[in-house]
Amino acid sequence: MAERTLRGARLGGQSFEDERGIEFAARQNVAYGCPQGHEFEIPMSVEADVPAVWECPRCGAEALSKAGLEREAKVEKPVRTHWDMLLDRGWEKELENILKERLERPGEVETGPAHLHRSNAKRRVKSKA
Ligand SMILES: [Zn+2]
């Protein structure tokens, strides 16, 4: 039921005035501004993917969302995590090297707090057994 209402609203395009003020729990108004300075809002489901660009109802130009969505977001950019960025910086290799170094010569590489050194010594004994 709610779905049908939303779909009708989206197709309707510009006649949302009478619906203003009515509370729809699952709705949000997405504000757009076109290059000509026209501003308008499109009610959408909160769960919907908010389009970064919407056709201006007045002049038909591409209006950009003001919901903080960058236009570039529409271009299929892979979502980058912090982990990806770490990998980009070569941290994985570096961590690998550090780990290797510590495993190979646990006694010599003494970085970090002392309790880490002790656990290294234990590890060495363990791996020899
Ligand atoms: Zn316009």
Short mmCIF file of N, CA and C and ligand atoms in Angstrom, two decimals:
data_model
loop_
_atom_site.label_atom_id
_atom_site.label_comp_id
_atom_site.label_asym_id
_atom_site.label_seq_id
_atom_site.Cartn_x
_atom_site.Cartn_y
_atom_site.Cartn_z
N MET A 1 0.84 -1.22 0.00
CA MET A 1 0.00 0.00 0.00
C MET A 1 0.86 1.24 0.00
N ALA A 2 1.76 1.29 0.94
CA ALA A 2 2.66 2.44 1.01
C ALA A 2 3.51 2.53 -0.24
N GLU A 3 3.87 1.39 -0.74
CA GLU A 3 4.71 1.35 -1.92
C GLU A 3 3.98 1.98 -3.10
N ARG A 4 2.73 1.64 -3.25
CA ARG A 4 1.96 2.16 -4.37
C ARG A 4 1.84 3.68 -4.26
N THR A 5 1.64 4.15 -3.06
CA THR A 5 1.53 5.59 -2.86
C THR A 5 2.81 6.29 -3.30
N LEU A 6 3.93 5.71 -2.93
CA LEU A 6 5.21 6.31 -3.27
C LEU A 6 5.41 6.32 -4.77
N ARG A 7 5.08 5.22 -5.40
CA ARG A 7 5.33 5.14 -6.82
C ARG A 7 4.49 6.21 -7.54
N GLY A 8 3.26 6.35 -7.11
CA GLY A 8 2.40 7.36 -7.72
C GLY A 8 2.98 8.74 -7.53
N ALA A 9 3.52 8.99 -6.37
CA ALA A 9 4.07 10.30 -6.07
C ALA A 9 5.25 10.59 -6.98
N ARG A 10 6.07 9.61 -7.20
CA ARG A 10 7.26 9.85 -8.01
C ARG A 10 6.88 10.12 -9.45
N LEU A 11 5.86 9.43 -9.93
CA LEU A 11 5.45 9.64 -11.31
C LEU A 11 4.78 11.00 -11.46
N GLY A 12 4.07 11.41 -10.44
CA GLY A 12 3.34 12.67 -10.49
C GLY A 12 4.26 13.85 -10.73
N GLY A 13 5.44 13.80 -10.19
CA GLY A 13 6.42 14.82 -10.52
C GLY A 13 6.35 16.08 -9.68
N GLN A 14 5.33 16.89 -9.83
CA GLN A 14 5.43 18.21 -9.21
C GLN A 14 4.27 18.57 -8.28
N SER A 15 3.28 17.74 -8.17
CA SER A 15 2.13 18.17 -7.37
C SER A 15 2.18 17.61 -5.96
N PHE A 16 3.18 18.04 -5.23
CA PHE A 16 3.31 17.53 -3.88
C PHE A 16 2.80 18.51 -2.83
N GLU A 17 2.43 19.68 -3.30
CA GLU A 17 2.08 20.75 -2.36
C GLU A 17 1.05 20.31 -1.31
N ASP A 18 -0.01 19.64 -1.79
CA ASP A 18 -1.06 19.27 -0.84
C ASP A 18 -0.64 18.18 0.13
N GLU A 19 0.46 17.52 -0.20
CA GLU A 19 0.89 16.44 0.69
C GLU A 19 1.86 16.95 1.75
N ARG A 20 2.30 18.16 1.61
CA ARG A 20 3.25 18.71 2.57
C ARG A 20 2.63 18.73 3.96
N GLY A 21 3.41 18.44 4.90
CA GLY A 21 2.91 18.51 6.27
C GLY A 21 2.30 17.21 6.73
N ILE A 22 1.90 16.39 5.80
CA ILE A 22 1.42 15.08 6.20
C ILE A 22 2.62 14.21 6.52
N GLU A 23 2.52 13.52 7.61
CA GLU A 23 3.69 12.74 8.00
C GLU A 23 3.66 11.34 7.44
N PHE A 24 4.67 11.06 6.66
CA PHE A 24 4.88 9.69 6.20
C PHE A 24 6.14 9.19 6.87
N ALA A 25 5.98 8.16 7.64
CA ALA A 25 7.11 7.69 8.44
C ALA A 25 8.30 7.33 7.56
N ALA A 26 8.01 6.70 6.43
CA ALA A 26 9.11 6.17 5.64
C ALA A 26 9.49 7.10 4.49
N ARG A 27 9.27 8.39 4.71
CA ARG A 27 9.58 9.31 3.63
C ARG A 27 10.60 10.35 4.02
N GLN A 28 11.25 10.85 3.03
CA GLN A 28 12.14 11.99 3.23
C GLN A 28 11.96 12.92 2.03
N ASN A 29 12.16 14.18 2.26
CA ASN A 29 12.14 15.12 1.15
C ASN A 29 13.57 15.39 0.72
N VAL A 30 13.83 15.11 -0.52
CA VAL A 30 15.16 15.36 -1.04
C VAL A 30 15.14 16.65 -1.84
N ALA A 31 15.98 17.58 -1.43
CA ALA A 31 16.01 18.89 -2.09
C ALA A 31 16.97 18.86 -3.27
N TYR A 32 16.52 19.48 -4.35
CA TYR A 32 17.37 19.60 -5.53
C TYR A 32 17.45 21.06 -5.96
N GLY A 33 18.53 21.39 -6.60
CA GLY A 33 18.67 22.72 -7.16
C GLY A 33 19.25 22.61 -8.56
N CYS A 34 18.58 23.24 -9.54
CA CYS A 34 19.06 23.14 -10.91
C CYS A 34 19.97 24.33 -11.21
N PRO A 35 20.70 24.25 -12.31
CA PRO A 35 21.66 25.32 -12.65
C PRO A 35 20.97 26.68 -12.85
N GLN A 36 19.67 26.68 -13.14
CA GLN A 36 18.95 27.94 -13.34
C GLN A 36 18.48 28.54 -12.02
N GLY A 37 18.78 27.85 -10.95
CA GLY A 37 18.40 28.39 -9.65
C GLY A 37 17.06 27.91 -9.16
N HIS A 38 16.41 27.04 -9.90
CA HIS A 38 15.15 26.48 -9.43
C HIS A 38 15.42 25.47 -8.32
N GLU A 39 14.61 25.57 -7.30
CA GLU A 39 14.77 24.61 -6.21
C GLU A 39 13.47 23.88 -5.98
N PHE A 40 13.58 22.62 -5.70
CA PHE A 40 12.38 21.82 -5.46
C PHE A 40 12.74 20.62 -4.61
N GLU A 41 11.70 20.02 -4.08
CA GLU A 41 11.92 18.85 -3.24
C GLU A 41 11.17 17.67 -3.79
N ILE A 42 11.77 16.52 -3.72
CA ILE A 42 11.12 15.29 -4.16
C ILE A 42 10.99 14.36 -2.95
N PRO A 43 9.73 14.03 -2.62
CA PRO A 43 9.56 13.08 -1.51
C PRO A 43 9.94 11.69 -1.97
N MET A 44 10.73 11.04 -1.17
CA MET A 44 11.15 9.68 -1.52
C MET A 44 11.09 8.79 -0.30
N SER A 45 11.05 7.52 -0.58
CA SER A 45 11.16 6.57 0.50
C SER A 45 12.52 6.73 1.15
N VAL A 46 12.53 6.60 2.46
CA VAL A 46 13.80 6.72 3.17
C VAL A 46 14.76 5.62 2.72
N GLU A 47 14.16 4.50 2.33
CA GLU A 47 15.01 3.37 1.95
C GLU A 47 15.47 3.44 0.51
N ALA A 48 14.91 4.36 -0.25
CA ALA A 48 15.28 4.43 -1.66
C ALA A 48 16.67 5.02 -1.82
N ASP A 49 17.31 4.63 -2.89
CA ASP A 49 18.57 5.25 -3.24
C ASP A 49 18.26 6.64 -3.78
N VAL A 50 18.76 7.64 -3.12
CA VAL A 50 18.48 9.00 -3.55
C VAL A 50 19.31 9.32 -4.78
N PRO A 51 18.65 9.63 -5.89
CA PRO A 51 19.41 9.96 -7.10
C PRO A 51 20.14 11.29 -6.89
N ALA A 52 21.36 11.35 -7.37
CA ALA A 52 22.14 12.58 -7.23
C ALA A 52 21.62 13.66 -8.17
N VAL A 53 20.95 13.23 -9.24
CA VAL A 53 20.47 14.20 -10.23
C VAL A 53 18.98 13.95 -10.48
N TRP A 54 18.22 15.04 -10.57
CA TRP A 54 16.80 14.91 -10.86
C TRP A 54 16.43 15.97 -11.88
N GLU A 55 15.56 15.62 -12.79
CA GLU A 55 15.19 16.59 -13.81
C GLU A 55 14.37 17.71 -13.21
N CYS A 56 14.79 18.93 -13.49
CA CYS A 56 14.08 20.09 -12.95
C CYS A 56 12.69 20.16 -13.55
N PRO A 57 11.65 20.25 -12.71
CA PRO A 57 10.27 20.29 -13.23
C PRO A 57 9.97 21.58 -13.99
N ARG A 58 10.77 22.59 -13.80
CA ARG A 58 10.47 23.87 -14.46
C ARG A 58 11.17 24.01 -15.81
N CYS A 59 12.46 23.69 -15.83
CA CYS A 59 13.20 23.91 -17.08
C CYS A 59 13.77 22.62 -17.66
N GLY A 60 13.67 21.52 -16.93
CA GLY A 60 14.12 20.26 -17.48
C GLY A 60 15.62 20.04 -17.39
N ALA A 61 16.31 20.99 -16.78
CA ALA A 61 17.75 20.82 -16.64
C ALA A 61 18.05 19.79 -15.55
N GLU A 62 19.27 19.37 -15.49
CA GLU A 62 19.66 18.42 -14.46
C GLU A 62 19.88 19.18 -13.15
N ALA A 63 19.05 18.84 -12.18
CA ALA A 63 19.20 19.47 -10.87
C ALA A 63 19.98 18.54 -9.96
N LEU A 64 20.86 19.13 -9.20
CA LEU A 64 21.69 18.32 -8.31
C LEU A 64 21.07 18.21 -6.93
N SER A 65 21.18 17.05 -6.35
CA SER A 65 20.68 16.84 -5.01
C SER A 65 21.47 17.67 -4.01
N LYS A 66 20.76 18.18 -3.03
CA LYS A 66 21.44 18.94 -1.98
C LYS A 66 21.63 18.09 -0.74
N ALA A 67 21.30 16.83 -0.87
CA ALA A 67 21.36 15.95 0.29
C ALA A 67 22.78 15.50 0.59
N GLY A 68 23.72 16.26 0.10
CA GLY A 68 25.10 15.91 0.38
C GLY A 68 25.64 14.86 -0.55
N LEU A 69 24.82 14.48 -1.51
CA LEU A 69 25.28 13.49 -2.47
C LEU A 69 26.08 14.18 -3.56
N GLU A 70 27.28 13.73 -3.72
CA GLU A 70 28.10 14.28 -4.79
C GLU A 70 27.67 13.64 -6.10
N ARG A 71 27.82 14.39 -7.15
CA ARG A 71 27.45 13.84 -8.44
C ARG A 71 28.33 12.64 -8.78
N GLU A 72 29.55 12.71 -8.35
CA GLU A 72 30.49 11.62 -8.65
C GLU A 72 30.01 10.31 -8.04
N ALA A 73 29.22 10.42 -7.01
CA ALA A 73 28.76 9.20 -6.35
C ALA A 73 27.93 8.36 -7.30
N LYS A 74 27.36 9.02 -8.28
CA LYS A 74 26.55 8.30 -9.25
C LYS A 74 27.43 7.48 -10.19
N VAL A 75 28.56 8.03 -10.52
CA VAL A 75 29.52 7.28 -11.31
C VAL A 75 29.98 6.10 -10.46
N GLU A 76 29.92 4.93 -11.06
CA GLU A 76 30.18 3.72 -10.29
C GLU A 76 31.58 3.70 -9.71
N LYS A 77 31.71 4.29 -8.59
CA LYS A 77 32.99 4.25 -7.90
C LYS A 77 32.93 3.14 -6.89
N PRO A 78 33.93 2.30 -6.88
CA PRO A 78 33.90 1.26 -5.85
C PRO A 78 33.99 1.90 -4.47
N VAL A 79 33.21 1.35 -3.55
CA VAL A 79 33.24 1.88 -2.20
C VAL A 79 34.58 1.52 -1.56
N ARG A 80 35.28 2.54 -1.13
CA ARG A 80 36.61 2.28 -0.58
C ARG A 80 36.54 2.30 0.94
N THR A 81 37.10 1.28 1.50
CA THR A 81 37.14 1.20 2.95
C THR A 81 38.50 1.70 3.44
N HIS A 82 38.59 1.90 4.72
CA HIS A 82 39.87 2.29 5.29
C HIS A 82 40.92 1.21 5.05
N TRP A 83 40.43 0.00 5.05
CA TRP A 83 41.34 -1.11 4.81
C TRP A 83 41.95 -1.00 3.42
N ASP A 84 41.13 -0.66 2.42
CA ASP A 84 41.63 -0.49 1.06
C ASP A 84 42.72 0.56 1.02
N MET A 85 42.47 1.64 1.72
CA MET A 85 43.44 2.74 1.72
C MET A 85 44.75 2.30 2.36
N LEU A 86 44.61 1.51 3.41
CA LEU A 86 45.82 1.00 4.04
C LEU A 86 46.62 0.17 3.05
N LEU A 87 45.90 -0.65 2.31
CA LEU A 87 46.57 -1.51 1.34
C LEU A 87 47.25 -0.65 0.28
N ASP A 88 46.58 0.40 -0.14
CA ASP A 88 47.14 1.30 -1.15
C ASP A 88 48.46 1.88 -0.68
N ARG A 89 48.52 2.17 0.56
CA ARG A 89 49.74 2.80 1.08
C ARG A 89 50.86 1.79 1.29
N GLY A 90 50.59 0.56 0.96
CA GLY A 90 51.63 -0.45 1.09
C GLY A 90 51.81 -0.92 2.52
N TRP A 91 50.81 -0.68 3.33
CA TRP A 91 50.93 -1.08 4.73
C TRP A 91 50.93 -2.59 4.89
N GLU A 92 50.21 -3.24 3.99
CA GLU A 92 50.13 -4.68 4.12
C GLU A 92 51.52 -5.28 3.99
N LYS A 93 52.24 -4.82 2.96
CA LYS A 93 53.60 -5.30 2.74
C LYS A 93 54.46 -4.99 3.95
N GLU A 94 54.31 -3.76 4.42
CA GLU A 94 55.15 -3.34 5.54
C GLU A 94 54.86 -4.18 6.78
N LEU A 95 53.59 -4.38 7.04
CA LEU A 95 53.22 -5.20 8.20
C LEU A 95 53.74 -6.61 8.03
N GLU A 96 53.66 -7.08 6.80
CA GLU A 96 54.14 -8.41 6.52
C GLU A 96 55.63 -8.51 6.82
N ASN A 97 56.36 -7.50 6.36
CA ASN A 97 57.80 -7.50 6.59
C ASN A 97 58.12 -7.46 8.07
N ILE A 98 57.41 -6.60 8.77
CA ILE A 98 57.65 -6.48 10.21
C ILE A 98 57.38 -7.82 10.90
N LEU A 99 56.27 -8.41 10.51
CA LEU A 99 55.90 -9.69 11.11
C LEU A 99 56.96 -10.74 10.80
N LYS A 100 57.38 -10.79 9.55
CA LYS A 100 58.38 -11.76 9.13
C LYS A 100 59.66 -11.55 9.93
N GLU A 101 60.04 -10.29 10.02
CA GLU A 101 61.27 -9.96 10.71
C GLU A 101 61.22 -10.45 12.16
N ARG A 102 60.07 -10.20 12.76
CA ARG A 102 59.94 -10.56 14.17
C ARG A 102 59.91 -12.06 14.35
N LEU A 103 59.33 -12.74 13.39
CA LEU A 103 59.26 -14.20 13.50
C LEU A 103 60.62 -14.82 13.26
N GLU A 104 61.37 -14.18 12.36
CA GLU A 104 62.67 -14.76 12.02
C GLU A 104 63.71 -14.52 13.10
N ARG A 105 63.72 -13.26 13.59
CA ARG A 105 64.70 -12.99 14.65
C ARG A 105 64.02 -12.26 15.79
N PRO A 106 63.26 -12.98 16.53
CA PRO A 106 62.44 -12.37 17.58
C PRO A 106 63.28 -11.70 18.65
N GLY A 107 64.49 -12.19 18.88
CA GLY A 107 65.31 -11.60 19.93
C GLY A 107 65.91 -10.28 19.51
N GLU A 108 66.20 -10.15 18.22
CA GLU A 108 66.95 -8.98 17.77
C GLU A 108 66.05 -7.77 17.56
N VAL A 109 64.91 -8.01 17.04
CA VAL A 109 64.03 -6.89 16.73
C VAL A 109 63.27 -6.50 17.98
N GLU A 110 63.76 -5.51 18.62
CA GLU A 110 63.13 -5.14 19.88
C GLU A 110 62.47 -3.79 19.74
N THR A 111 61.33 -3.82 19.15
CA THR A 111 60.53 -2.60 19.07
C THR A 111 59.31 -2.81 19.95
N GLY A 112 58.79 -1.73 20.44
CA GLY A 112 57.58 -1.84 21.22
C GLY A 112 57.89 -2.14 22.68
N PRO A 113 56.85 -2.20 23.48
CA PRO A 113 57.00 -2.40 24.93
C PRO A 113 57.56 -3.77 25.27
N ALA A 114 58.12 -3.86 26.43
CA ALA A 114 58.85 -5.05 26.85
C ALA A 114 57.97 -6.30 26.88
N HIS A 115 56.73 -6.14 27.26
CA HIS A 115 55.90 -7.34 27.38
C HIS A 115 55.73 -8.02 26.03
N LEU A 116 55.87 -7.24 24.96
CA LEU A 116 55.80 -7.84 23.63
C LEU A 116 57.04 -8.68 23.37
N HIS A 117 58.15 -8.23 23.87
CA HIS A 117 59.39 -8.97 23.68
C HIS A 117 59.29 -10.33 24.35
N ARG A 118 58.73 -10.30 25.55
CA ARG A 118 58.60 -11.56 26.28
C ARG A 118 57.73 -12.54 25.52
N SER A 119 56.63 -12.07 24.97
CA SER A 119 55.73 -12.99 24.27
C SER A 119 56.41 -13.50 23.01
N ASN A 120 57.29 -12.71 22.46
CA ASN A 120 58.04 -13.17 21.31
C ASN A 120 58.93 -14.34 21.67
N ALA A 121 59.59 -14.20 22.80
CA ALA A 121 60.47 -15.27 23.24
C ALA A 121 59.68 -16.55 23.44
N LYS A 122 58.50 -16.40 24.01
CA LYS A 122 57.66 -17.57 24.21
C LYS A 122 57.31 -18.21 22.88
N ARG A 123 56.99 -17.32 21.91
CA ARG A 123 56.58 -17.83 20.62
C ARG A 123 57.73 -18.64 19.98
N ARG A 124 58.94 -18.13 20.19
CA ARG A 124 60.09 -18.81 19.59
C ARG A 124 60.21 -20.22 20.15
N VAL A 125 60.08 -20.32 21.45
CA VAL A 125 60.18 -21.62 22.09
C VAL A 125 59.10 -22.53 21.55
N LYS A 126 57.91 -21.96 21.42
CA LYS A 126 56.79 -22.75 20.95
C LYS A 126 57.05 -23.29 19.54
N SER A 127 57.53 -22.41 18.67
CA SER A 127 57.68 -22.82 17.27
C SER A 127 58.80 -23.83 17.12
N LYS A 128 59.73 -23.85 18.05
CA LYS A 128 60.81 -24.84 17.95
C LYS A 128 60.33 -26.20 18.42
N ALA A 129 59.37 -26.21 19.28
CA ALA A 129 58.90 -27.47 19.85
C ALA A 129 58.12 -28.30 18.82
ZN ZN B 1 15.26 24.59 -13.52
#
